[in-house]
Short mmCIF file of N, CA and C and ligand atoms in Angstrom, two decimals:
data_model
loop_
_atom_site.label_atom_id
_atom_site.label_comp_id
_atom_site.label_asym_id
_atom_site.label_seq_id
_atom_site.Cartn_x
_atom_site.Cartn_y
_atom_site.Cartn_z
N LEU P 1 132.90 1.50 24.75
CA LEU P 1 132.80 0.07 25.10
C LEU P 1 131.44 -0.47 24.70
N GLU P 2 131.46 -1.54 23.97
CA GLU P 2 130.18 -2.11 23.52
C GLU P 2 129.69 -3.20 24.46
N ALA P 3 128.45 -3.52 24.28
CA ALA P 3 127.83 -4.63 25.03
C ALA P 3 128.10 -4.50 26.53
N LYS P 4 128.05 -3.25 27.00
CA LYS P 4 128.24 -2.98 28.42
C LYS P 4 127.28 -3.81 29.27
N GLU P 5 126.07 -3.88 28.78
CA GLU P 5 125.01 -4.53 29.53
C GLU P 5 125.40 -5.94 29.99
N GLU P 6 126.14 -6.63 29.13
CA GLU P 6 126.52 -8.00 29.44
C GLU P 6 127.32 -8.11 30.73
N PHE P 7 128.11 -7.06 31.01
CA PHE P 7 128.98 -7.11 32.17
C PHE P 7 128.31 -6.53 33.41
N THR P 8 127.26 -5.76 33.16
CA THR P 8 126.64 -5.07 34.29
C THR P 8 126.04 -6.07 35.25
N HIS P 9 126.46 -5.95 36.51
CA HIS P 9 125.87 -6.81 37.53
C HIS P 9 124.77 -6.06 38.22
N LYS P 10 123.57 -6.48 37.97
CA LYS P 10 122.44 -5.79 38.59
C LYS P 10 122.13 -6.43 39.92
N THR P 11 122.12 -5.62 40.97
CA THR P 11 121.73 -6.17 42.26
C THR P 11 120.21 -6.30 42.27
N LEU P 12 119.75 -7.46 42.71
CA LEU P 12 118.32 -7.74 42.76
C LEU P 12 117.83 -7.71 44.21
N ALA P 13 116.51 -7.63 44.36
CA ALA P 13 115.92 -7.63 45.71
C ALA P 13 116.41 -8.84 46.51
N MET P 14 116.56 -9.99 45.86
CA MET P 14 116.98 -11.20 46.58
C MET P 14 118.41 -11.09 47.13
N ASP P 15 119.22 -10.20 46.56
CA ASP P 15 120.60 -10.04 47.05
C ASP P 15 120.66 -9.17 48.30
N VAL P 16 119.62 -8.36 48.52
CA VAL P 16 119.63 -7.41 49.64
C VAL P 16 118.72 -7.86 50.78
N MET P 17 117.69 -8.63 50.44
CA MET P 17 116.71 -9.02 51.45
C MET P 17 117.32 -9.89 52.55
N ARG P 18 116.64 -9.90 53.70
CA ARG P 18 116.96 -10.83 54.78
C ARG P 18 115.87 -11.87 54.81
N PRO P 19 116.11 -13.08 55.29
CA PRO P 19 117.41 -13.57 55.72
C PRO P 19 118.33 -13.87 54.54
N ARG P 20 119.64 -13.78 54.82
CA ARG P 20 120.64 -14.26 53.87
C ARG P 20 120.57 -15.78 53.86
N ARG P 21 121.20 -16.35 52.86
CA ARG P 21 121.14 -17.81 52.71
C ARG P 21 121.54 -18.57 53.97
N SER P 22 122.55 -18.04 54.68
CA SER P 22 123.06 -18.76 55.85
C SER P 22 122.33 -18.40 57.14
N ASP P 23 121.46 -17.38 57.06
CA ASP P 23 120.75 -16.92 58.26
C ASP P 23 119.59 -17.85 58.60
N PRO P 24 119.14 -17.80 59.87
CA PRO P 24 117.91 -18.51 60.22
C PRO P 24 116.74 -17.92 59.42
N ALA P 25 115.67 -18.71 59.29
CA ALA P 25 114.52 -18.29 58.49
C ALA P 25 113.91 -16.99 58.99
N LEU P 26 113.13 -16.39 58.12
CA LEU P 26 112.35 -15.19 58.45
C LEU P 26 111.46 -15.50 59.66
N THR P 27 111.35 -14.56 60.58
CA THR P 27 110.45 -14.76 61.72
C THR P 27 109.05 -14.31 61.32
N ILE P 28 108.14 -15.27 61.25
CA ILE P 28 106.79 -14.97 60.79
C ILE P 28 105.76 -15.39 61.85
N LEU P 29 104.54 -14.89 61.67
CA LEU P 29 103.43 -15.35 62.51
C LEU P 29 102.43 -16.01 61.58
N THR P 30 101.67 -16.97 62.11
CA THR P 30 100.62 -17.57 61.29
C THR P 30 99.29 -16.95 61.69
N GLN P 31 98.33 -16.97 60.75
CA GLN P 31 97.12 -16.17 60.97
C GLN P 31 96.14 -16.76 61.98
N ASP P 32 96.21 -18.08 62.25
CA ASP P 32 95.16 -18.64 63.12
C ASP P 32 95.61 -19.85 63.94
N CYS P 33 96.91 -20.01 64.18
CA CYS P 33 97.28 -21.17 64.99
C CYS P 33 98.39 -20.91 66.00
N MET P 34 98.55 -19.63 66.38
CA MET P 34 99.56 -19.36 67.41
C MET P 34 98.87 -18.84 68.67
N THR P 35 99.42 -19.24 69.81
CA THR P 35 98.84 -18.78 71.08
C THR P 35 99.51 -17.47 71.51
N VAL P 36 98.91 -16.82 72.47
CA VAL P 36 99.47 -15.60 73.06
C VAL P 36 100.91 -15.88 73.52
N GLU P 37 101.07 -17.05 74.14
CA GLU P 37 102.38 -17.48 74.65
C GLU P 37 103.41 -17.60 73.51
N ASP P 38 102.99 -18.22 72.41
CA ASP P 38 103.88 -18.38 71.25
C ASP P 38 104.36 -17.02 70.75
N VAL P 39 103.41 -16.10 70.63
CA VAL P 39 103.73 -14.79 70.08
C VAL P 39 104.59 -14.00 71.07
N GLU P 40 104.30 -14.14 72.36
CA GLU P 40 105.12 -13.45 73.37
C GLU P 40 106.56 -13.96 73.30
N ALA P 41 106.73 -15.26 73.07
CA ALA P 41 108.08 -15.83 72.98
C ALA P 41 108.82 -15.20 71.81
N ILE P 42 108.14 -15.04 70.69
CA ILE P 42 108.77 -14.44 69.50
C ILE P 42 109.15 -12.98 69.78
N ILE P 43 108.25 -12.27 70.46
CA ILE P 43 108.54 -10.86 70.78
C ILE P 43 109.77 -10.78 71.69
N ASN P 44 109.88 -11.73 72.62
CA ASN P 44 111.00 -11.69 73.56
C ASN P 44 112.32 -12.17 72.95
N GLU P 45 112.22 -13.07 71.97
CA GLU P 45 113.44 -13.64 71.39
C GLU P 45 114.00 -12.83 70.24
N THR P 46 113.21 -11.90 69.69
CA THR P 46 113.67 -11.13 68.54
C THR P 46 113.44 -9.64 68.81
N THR P 47 114.12 -8.81 68.00
CA THR P 47 113.96 -7.37 68.21
C THR P 47 113.40 -6.69 66.95
N TYR P 48 112.95 -7.47 65.99
CA TYR P 48 112.46 -6.90 64.73
C TYR P 48 111.31 -5.93 64.97
N SER P 49 111.22 -4.92 64.11
CA SER P 49 110.15 -3.91 64.23
C SER P 49 108.79 -4.46 63.83
N GLY P 50 108.79 -5.59 63.10
CA GLY P 50 107.52 -6.15 62.69
C GLY P 50 107.65 -7.56 62.17
N TYR P 51 106.50 -8.19 61.97
CA TYR P 51 106.47 -9.58 61.55
C TYR P 51 105.45 -9.79 60.43
N PRO P 52 105.85 -10.48 59.37
CA PRO P 52 104.88 -10.84 58.35
C PRO P 52 103.94 -11.91 58.92
N VAL P 53 102.67 -11.84 58.53
CA VAL P 53 101.69 -12.86 58.94
C VAL P 53 101.34 -13.68 57.69
N VAL P 54 101.42 -14.99 57.82
CA VAL P 54 101.13 -15.86 56.68
C VAL P 54 99.92 -16.77 56.98
N VAL P 55 99.35 -17.32 55.91
CA VAL P 55 98.20 -18.23 56.05
C VAL P 55 98.63 -19.44 56.88
N SER P 56 99.75 -20.05 56.49
CA SER P 56 100.28 -21.19 57.23
C SER P 56 101.75 -21.33 56.88
N ARG P 57 102.49 -22.04 57.72
CA ARG P 57 103.92 -22.24 57.46
C ARG P 57 104.12 -22.98 56.15
N GLU P 58 103.22 -23.92 55.85
CA GLU P 58 103.35 -24.72 54.62
C GLU P 58 103.16 -23.84 53.39
N SER P 59 102.13 -22.99 53.41
CA SER P 59 101.81 -22.21 52.20
C SER P 59 102.73 -21.00 52.05
N GLN P 60 103.16 -20.41 53.16
CA GLN P 60 103.96 -19.17 53.12
C GLN P 60 103.26 -18.07 52.34
N ARG P 61 101.92 -18.12 52.28
CA ARG P 61 101.17 -17.05 51.60
C ARG P 61 101.03 -15.88 52.56
N LEU P 62 101.36 -14.71 52.06
CA LEU P 62 101.33 -13.52 52.90
C LEU P 62 99.90 -13.04 53.15
N VAL P 63 99.59 -12.74 54.40
CA VAL P 63 98.28 -12.18 54.75
C VAL P 63 98.42 -10.70 55.09
N GLY P 64 99.52 -10.34 55.74
CA GLY P 64 99.72 -8.94 56.11
C GLY P 64 100.99 -8.78 56.93
N PHE P 65 101.11 -7.60 57.52
CA PHE P 65 102.31 -7.29 58.31
C PHE P 65 101.86 -6.62 59.60
N VAL P 66 102.45 -7.07 60.71
CA VAL P 66 102.07 -6.49 61.99
C VAL P 66 103.29 -5.86 62.66
N GLN P 67 103.11 -4.63 63.16
CA GLN P 67 104.20 -3.93 63.84
C GLN P 67 104.37 -4.52 65.24
N ARG P 68 105.62 -4.67 65.64
CA ARG P 68 105.96 -5.21 66.94
C ARG P 68 105.27 -4.44 68.08
N ARG P 69 105.32 -3.09 67.99
CA ARG P 69 104.75 -2.31 69.10
C ARG P 69 103.24 -2.48 69.20
N ASP P 70 102.56 -2.60 68.08
CA ASP P 70 101.10 -2.81 68.11
C ASP P 70 100.76 -4.16 68.74
N LEU P 71 101.59 -5.17 68.43
CA LEU P 71 101.39 -6.51 69.02
C LEU P 71 101.54 -6.45 70.53
N ILE P 72 102.62 -5.80 70.97
CA ILE P 72 102.91 -5.73 72.41
C ILE P 72 101.77 -5.01 73.15
N ILE P 73 101.37 -3.87 72.60
CA ILE P 73 100.31 -3.08 73.24
C ILE P 73 99.01 -3.88 73.29
N SER P 74 98.63 -4.50 72.17
CA SER P 74 97.36 -5.23 72.10
C SER P 74 97.33 -6.41 73.06
N ILE P 75 98.43 -7.15 73.12
CA ILE P 75 98.48 -8.31 74.01
C ILE P 75 98.43 -7.85 75.47
N ASP P 76 99.23 -6.84 75.79
CA ASP P 76 99.23 -6.29 77.17
C ASP P 76 97.83 -5.85 77.57
N ASN P 77 97.20 -5.07 76.70
CA ASN P 77 95.86 -4.56 77.01
C ASN P 77 94.87 -5.68 77.24
N SER P 78 94.91 -6.69 76.37
CA SER P 78 93.90 -7.75 76.49
C SER P 78 94.14 -8.60 77.74
N LEU P 79 95.41 -8.74 78.14
CA LEU P 79 95.68 -9.50 79.36
C LEU P 79 95.24 -8.70 80.59
N LYS P 80 95.43 -7.38 80.51
CA LYS P 80 95.06 -6.50 81.64
C LYS P 80 93.55 -6.42 81.81
N LYS P 81 92.86 -6.38 80.67
CA LYS P 81 91.40 -6.19 80.71
C LYS P 81 90.68 -7.33 81.42
N GLN P 82 91.38 -8.44 81.53
CA GLN P 82 90.81 -9.62 82.19
C GLN P 82 89.48 -10.05 81.57
N ASP P 83 89.45 -10.03 80.22
CA ASP P 83 88.24 -10.53 79.57
C ASP P 83 88.41 -12.00 79.17
N GLY P 84 89.22 -12.69 79.95
CA GLY P 84 89.35 -14.13 79.75
C GLY P 84 90.53 -14.54 78.89
N ILE P 85 91.24 -13.54 78.31
CA ILE P 85 92.39 -13.89 77.46
C ILE P 85 93.53 -14.37 78.36
N VAL P 86 94.06 -15.55 78.04
CA VAL P 86 95.17 -16.12 78.80
C VAL P 86 96.28 -16.54 77.86
N SER P 87 97.39 -17.04 78.40
CA SER P 87 98.53 -17.35 77.52
C SER P 87 98.23 -18.45 76.51
N THR P 88 97.21 -19.27 76.80
CA THR P 88 96.89 -20.34 75.83
C THR P 88 95.82 -19.90 74.82
N SER P 89 95.35 -18.67 74.92
CA SER P 89 94.38 -18.17 73.94
C SER P 89 95.02 -18.14 72.56
N ILE P 90 94.23 -18.50 71.55
CA ILE P 90 94.76 -18.46 70.18
C ILE P 90 94.55 -17.06 69.60
N ILE P 91 95.59 -16.57 68.92
CA ILE P 91 95.49 -15.26 68.27
C ILE P 91 95.02 -15.45 66.84
N TYR P 92 93.96 -14.70 66.49
CA TYR P 92 93.43 -14.77 65.12
C TYR P 92 93.65 -13.45 64.41
N PHE P 93 94.31 -13.54 63.24
CA PHE P 93 94.44 -12.36 62.38
C PHE P 93 93.42 -12.45 61.25
N THR P 94 92.59 -13.49 61.29
CA THR P 94 91.59 -13.72 60.23
C THR P 94 90.36 -12.85 60.48
N ASP P 95 89.49 -12.81 59.46
CA ASP P 95 88.25 -12.05 59.54
C ASP P 95 87.34 -12.63 60.62
N HIS P 96 87.21 -13.94 60.57
CA HIS P 96 86.34 -14.63 61.52
C HIS P 96 87.15 -15.68 62.23
N CYS P 97 86.74 -16.01 63.45
CA CYS P 97 87.40 -17.16 64.07
C CYS P 97 86.34 -18.23 64.33
N PRO P 98 86.73 -19.48 64.19
CA PRO P 98 85.77 -20.58 64.30
C PRO P 98 85.19 -20.64 65.71
N PRO P 99 83.96 -21.15 65.83
CA PRO P 99 83.40 -21.29 67.18
C PRO P 99 84.27 -22.23 67.99
N LEU P 100 84.59 -21.80 69.21
CA LEU P 100 85.47 -22.63 70.05
C LEU P 100 84.65 -23.36 71.08
N PRO P 101 85.11 -24.54 71.48
CA PRO P 101 84.40 -25.26 72.54
C PRO P 101 84.40 -24.41 73.81
N PRO P 102 83.31 -24.47 74.57
CA PRO P 102 83.17 -23.60 75.75
C PRO P 102 84.29 -23.76 76.76
N THR P 103 84.96 -24.91 76.73
CA THR P 103 86.02 -25.14 77.72
C THR P 103 87.34 -24.48 77.33
N SER P 104 87.48 -24.09 76.06
CA SER P 104 88.78 -23.56 75.66
C SER P 104 88.87 -22.05 75.94
N ALA P 105 90.10 -21.58 76.03
CA ALA P 105 90.33 -20.15 76.33
C ALA P 105 89.77 -19.30 75.19
N PRO P 106 89.22 -18.12 75.50
CA PRO P 106 88.68 -17.27 74.44
C PRO P 106 89.79 -16.81 73.49
N ALA P 107 89.40 -16.58 72.24
CA ALA P 107 90.37 -16.19 71.22
C ALA P 107 90.68 -14.70 71.32
N LEU P 108 91.89 -14.35 70.91
CA LEU P 108 92.27 -12.93 70.84
C LEU P 108 92.29 -12.53 69.37
N LYS P 109 91.38 -11.65 69.00
CA LYS P 109 91.28 -11.23 67.59
C LYS P 109 92.11 -9.98 67.37
N LEU P 110 93.07 -10.09 66.45
CA LEU P 110 93.99 -8.97 66.24
C LEU P 110 94.00 -8.45 64.81
N ARG P 111 92.94 -8.74 64.05
CA ARG P 111 92.94 -8.31 62.65
C ARG P 111 93.10 -6.79 62.52
N ARG P 112 92.53 -6.06 63.50
CA ARG P 112 92.55 -4.60 63.37
C ARG P 112 93.95 -4.00 63.40
N ILE P 113 94.92 -4.73 63.94
CA ILE P 113 96.28 -4.15 63.95
C ILE P 113 97.12 -4.65 62.77
N LEU P 114 96.50 -5.46 61.91
CA LEU P 114 97.24 -6.02 60.77
C LEU P 114 97.18 -5.09 59.57
N ASP P 115 98.33 -4.79 58.99
CA ASP P 115 98.37 -4.05 57.73
C ASP P 115 98.11 -5.09 56.64
N LEU P 116 96.94 -4.97 56.00
CA LEU P 116 96.51 -6.02 55.06
C LEU P 116 97.14 -5.89 53.67
N SER P 117 97.75 -4.76 53.39
CA SER P 117 98.42 -4.67 52.08
C SER P 117 99.81 -4.09 52.20
N PRO P 118 100.70 -4.86 52.84
CA PRO P 118 102.09 -4.42 52.93
C PRO P 118 102.70 -4.41 51.53
N PHE P 119 103.63 -3.51 51.30
CA PHE P 119 104.24 -3.44 49.97
C PHE P 119 105.10 -4.68 49.73
N THR P 120 104.97 -5.26 48.54
CA THR P 120 105.79 -6.44 48.21
C THR P 120 106.43 -6.28 46.84
N VAL P 121 107.60 -6.87 46.67
CA VAL P 121 108.23 -6.98 45.35
C VAL P 121 108.64 -8.45 45.16
N THR P 122 108.91 -8.83 43.92
CA THR P 122 109.40 -10.20 43.73
C THR P 122 110.92 -10.20 43.92
N ASP P 123 111.47 -11.38 44.15
CA ASP P 123 112.91 -11.50 44.41
C ASP P 123 113.77 -11.05 43.23
N GLN P 124 113.20 -11.02 42.03
CA GLN P 124 113.96 -10.64 40.84
C GLN P 124 113.91 -9.15 40.53
N THR P 125 113.24 -8.37 41.38
CA THR P 125 113.14 -6.93 41.12
C THR P 125 114.50 -6.26 41.30
N PRO P 126 114.96 -5.50 40.29
CA PRO P 126 116.25 -4.81 40.43
C PRO P 126 116.21 -3.83 41.60
N MET P 127 117.32 -3.76 42.34
CA MET P 127 117.37 -2.89 43.53
C MET P 127 117.16 -1.42 43.18
N GLU P 128 117.54 -1.00 41.96
CA GLU P 128 117.32 0.42 41.65
C GLU P 128 115.83 0.74 41.67
N ILE P 129 115.01 -0.22 41.29
CA ILE P 129 113.56 0.01 41.35
C ILE P 129 113.08 -0.01 42.80
N VAL P 130 113.64 -0.94 43.58
CA VAL P 130 113.27 -1.02 45.00
C VAL P 130 113.63 0.30 45.71
N VAL P 131 114.82 0.82 45.43
CA VAL P 131 115.27 2.07 46.05
C VAL P 131 114.30 3.19 45.69
N ASP P 132 113.93 3.23 44.42
CA ASP P 132 113.00 4.24 43.93
C ASP P 132 111.65 4.16 44.66
N ILE P 133 111.16 2.95 44.84
CA ILE P 133 109.87 2.76 45.52
C ILE P 133 109.97 3.21 46.98
N PHE P 134 111.07 2.85 47.64
CA PHE P 134 111.26 3.27 49.04
C PHE P 134 111.23 4.80 49.13
N ARG P 135 111.95 5.44 48.20
CA ARG P 135 112.00 6.91 48.20
C ARG P 135 110.63 7.50 47.96
N LYS P 136 109.98 7.03 46.90
CA LYS P 136 108.72 7.66 46.48
C LYS P 136 107.58 7.39 47.44
N LEU P 137 107.55 6.20 48.00
CA LEU P 137 106.42 5.86 48.88
C LEU P 137 106.77 6.04 50.36
N GLY P 138 108.03 6.36 50.65
CA GLY P 138 108.43 6.53 52.04
C GLY P 138 108.22 5.26 52.86
N LEU P 139 108.59 4.11 52.26
CA LEU P 139 108.35 2.83 52.94
C LEU P 139 109.30 2.65 54.12
N ARG P 140 108.84 1.87 55.09
CA ARG P 140 109.72 1.49 56.20
C ARG P 140 110.24 0.07 55.96
N GLN P 141 109.41 -0.74 55.31
CA GLN P 141 109.86 -2.07 54.92
C GLN P 141 109.06 -2.55 53.73
N CYS P 142 109.62 -3.56 53.08
CA CYS P 142 108.98 -4.11 51.90
C CYS P 142 109.21 -5.62 51.97
N LEU P 143 108.19 -6.40 51.62
CA LEU P 143 108.35 -7.85 51.69
C LEU P 143 108.71 -8.39 50.32
N VAL P 144 109.43 -9.51 50.30
CA VAL P 144 109.90 -10.08 49.05
C VAL P 144 109.26 -11.46 48.86
N THR P 145 108.71 -11.67 47.68
CA THR P 145 108.03 -12.95 47.41
C THR P 145 108.59 -13.61 46.16
N HIS P 146 108.34 -14.91 46.05
CA HIS P 146 108.68 -15.66 44.84
C HIS P 146 107.51 -16.60 44.57
N ASN P 147 106.91 -16.46 43.40
CA ASN P 147 105.71 -17.25 43.07
C ASN P 147 104.65 -17.17 44.16
N GLY P 148 104.48 -16.00 44.72
CA GLY P 148 103.44 -15.80 45.72
C GLY P 148 103.80 -16.27 47.12
N ARG P 149 104.99 -16.89 47.25
CA ARG P 149 105.41 -17.33 48.59
C ARG P 149 106.34 -16.30 49.20
N LEU P 150 106.14 -16.06 50.48
CA LEU P 150 106.97 -15.08 51.18
C LEU P 150 108.40 -15.60 51.32
N LEU P 151 109.36 -14.77 50.91
CA LEU P 151 110.77 -15.18 50.96
C LEU P 151 111.58 -14.37 51.96
N GLY P 152 111.33 -13.04 51.99
CA GLY P 152 112.18 -12.21 52.82
C GLY P 152 111.64 -10.82 53.03
N ILE P 153 112.49 -9.99 53.64
CA ILE P 153 112.09 -8.62 53.97
C ILE P 153 113.27 -7.68 53.70
N ILE P 154 112.96 -6.47 53.27
CA ILE P 154 113.98 -5.42 53.10
C ILE P 154 113.48 -4.23 53.90
N THR P 155 114.29 -3.77 54.87
CA THR P 155 113.88 -2.58 55.64
C THR P 155 114.55 -1.34 55.04
N LYS P 156 114.08 -0.19 55.50
CA LYS P 156 114.65 1.08 55.04
C LYS P 156 116.16 1.09 55.32
N LYS P 157 116.56 0.58 56.50
CA LYS P 157 117.97 0.55 56.85
C LYS P 157 118.77 -0.36 55.91
N ASP P 158 118.16 -1.50 55.52
CA ASP P 158 118.82 -2.40 54.55
C ASP P 158 119.08 -1.64 53.24
N VAL P 159 118.09 -0.84 52.82
CA VAL P 159 118.21 -0.09 51.57
C VAL P 159 119.32 0.96 51.70
N LEU P 160 119.35 1.65 52.85
CA LEU P 160 120.37 2.68 53.05
C LEU P 160 121.77 2.06 53.05
N LYS P 161 121.90 0.87 53.68
CA LYS P 161 123.20 0.18 53.70
C LYS P 161 123.61 -0.20 52.28
N HIS P 162 122.64 -0.66 51.52
CA HIS P 162 122.90 -1.05 50.13
C HIS P 162 123.38 0.15 49.33
N ILE P 163 122.72 1.31 49.51
CA ILE P 163 123.11 2.52 48.77
C ILE P 163 124.54 2.91 49.16
N ALA P 164 124.85 2.85 50.47
CA ALA P 164 126.19 3.21 50.93
C ALA P 164 127.23 2.29 50.33
N GLN P 165 126.90 1.01 50.27
CA GLN P 165 127.83 0.02 49.71
C GLN P 165 128.11 0.31 48.24
N MET P 166 127.05 0.62 47.51
CA MET P 166 127.20 0.92 46.08
C MET P 166 128.08 2.14 45.89
N ALA P 167 127.88 3.14 46.78
CA ALA P 167 128.63 4.40 46.64
C ALA P 167 130.11 4.20 46.93
N ASN P 168 130.42 3.26 47.83
CA ASN P 168 131.82 3.02 48.19
C ASN P 168 132.56 2.19 47.17
N GLN P 169 131.79 1.52 46.32
CA GLN P 169 132.45 0.63 45.37
C GLN P 169 132.99 1.41 44.19
N ASP P 170 134.11 0.95 43.71
CA ASP P 170 134.68 1.48 42.48
C ASP P 170 133.66 1.25 41.36
N PRO P 171 133.30 2.30 40.61
CA PRO P 171 132.31 2.14 39.55
C PRO P 171 132.68 1.02 38.58
N GLU P 172 134.00 0.87 38.32
CA GLU P 172 134.45 -0.18 37.39
C GLU P 172 134.07 -1.56 37.92
N SER P 173 134.22 -1.72 39.25
CA SER P 173 133.94 -3.05 39.79
C SER P 173 132.46 -3.35 39.77
N ILE P 174 131.63 -2.30 39.88
CA ILE P 174 130.19 -2.53 39.81
C ILE P 174 129.85 -3.04 38.41
N LEU P 175 130.53 -2.44 37.45
CA LEU P 175 130.24 -2.76 36.05
C LEU P 175 130.73 -4.14 35.67
N PHE P 176 131.87 -4.55 36.22
CA PHE P 176 132.49 -5.77 35.70
C PHE P 176 132.46 -6.99 36.62
N ASN P 177 132.05 -6.82 37.88
CA ASN P 177 132.12 -8.03 38.71
C ASN P 177 130.94 -8.97 38.48
P1 LIG F 201 116.16 -2.12 60.98
O1 LIG F 201 116.56 -2.62 59.63
O2 LIG F 201 115.69 -0.71 60.95
O3 LIG F 201 117.18 -2.41 62.06
P2 LIG F 201 114.56 -4.30 62.08
O4 LIG F 201 115.05 -4.29 63.49
O5 LIG F 201 113.11 -4.59 61.87
O6 LIG F 201 114.81 -2.90 61.38
O7 LIG F 201 115.40 -5.34 61.26
C1 LIG F 201 116.75 -5.67 61.52
C2 LIG F 201 117.25 -6.61 60.42
O8 LIG F 201 116.50 -7.82 60.46
C3 LIG F 201 117.08 -6.06 59.00
O9 LIG F 201 118.22 -6.42 58.23
C4 LIG F 201 115.84 -6.73 58.46
O10 LIG F 201 115.93 -7.00 57.07
C5 LIG F 201 115.77 -8.03 59.25
N1 LIG F 201 114.36 -8.37 59.62
C6 LIG F 201 113.34 -7.52 59.87
N2 LIG F 201 112.22 -8.18 60.22
C7 LIG F 201 112.54 -9.49 60.19
C8 LIG F 201 111.82 -10.71 60.47
N3 LIG F 201 110.53 -10.68 60.85
N4 LIG F 201 112.48 -11.89 60.34
C9 LIG F 201 113.78 -11.91 59.98
N5 LIG F 201 114.51 -10.82 59.70
C10 LIG F 201 113.91 -9.62 59.81
#
């Protein structure tokens, strides 16, 4: 059979990543404008293992990735320590936080729990390459970007589901659909 390539449907990172088109948006944190209360609400409303941190909602520029358990532990500890952190304290994932007026609640600095170089691929990356990267680097998750803007996430479980789906499909249908 000639020109096989023309029929081959290559699954791309954008086909496997979450959220799907119909799903609610990715749950993200911003680096310098969310309060302890805001972040606690997100932790309580979702069960994700982690959250991408972005510069701002408008820019969707990725700053890093924070694990859910590290967030919970850090917030709990800082509230227990009674060093002035309250639910209205702003959480900073940035290097520095701006001087705050003396009347405002002290800031909670959480840069130390942020993974500053989470693995990322673009939405057009073929899944066979993504699978290879997960295997070789032992990734737990990988973020997906388009023109530098954060679009989605692929977890190890998403990759395993994708592999299972491919294995169950008739090879002919993979080639021709
Ligand atoms: P797992 O895939 O091991 O169950 P999670 O609980 O973190 O891990 O993710 C569950 C599903 O939600 C996965 O399909 C994943 O792609 C997606 N997901 C993970 N993190 C987020 C997030 N911050 N916002 C939206 N969806 C997410």
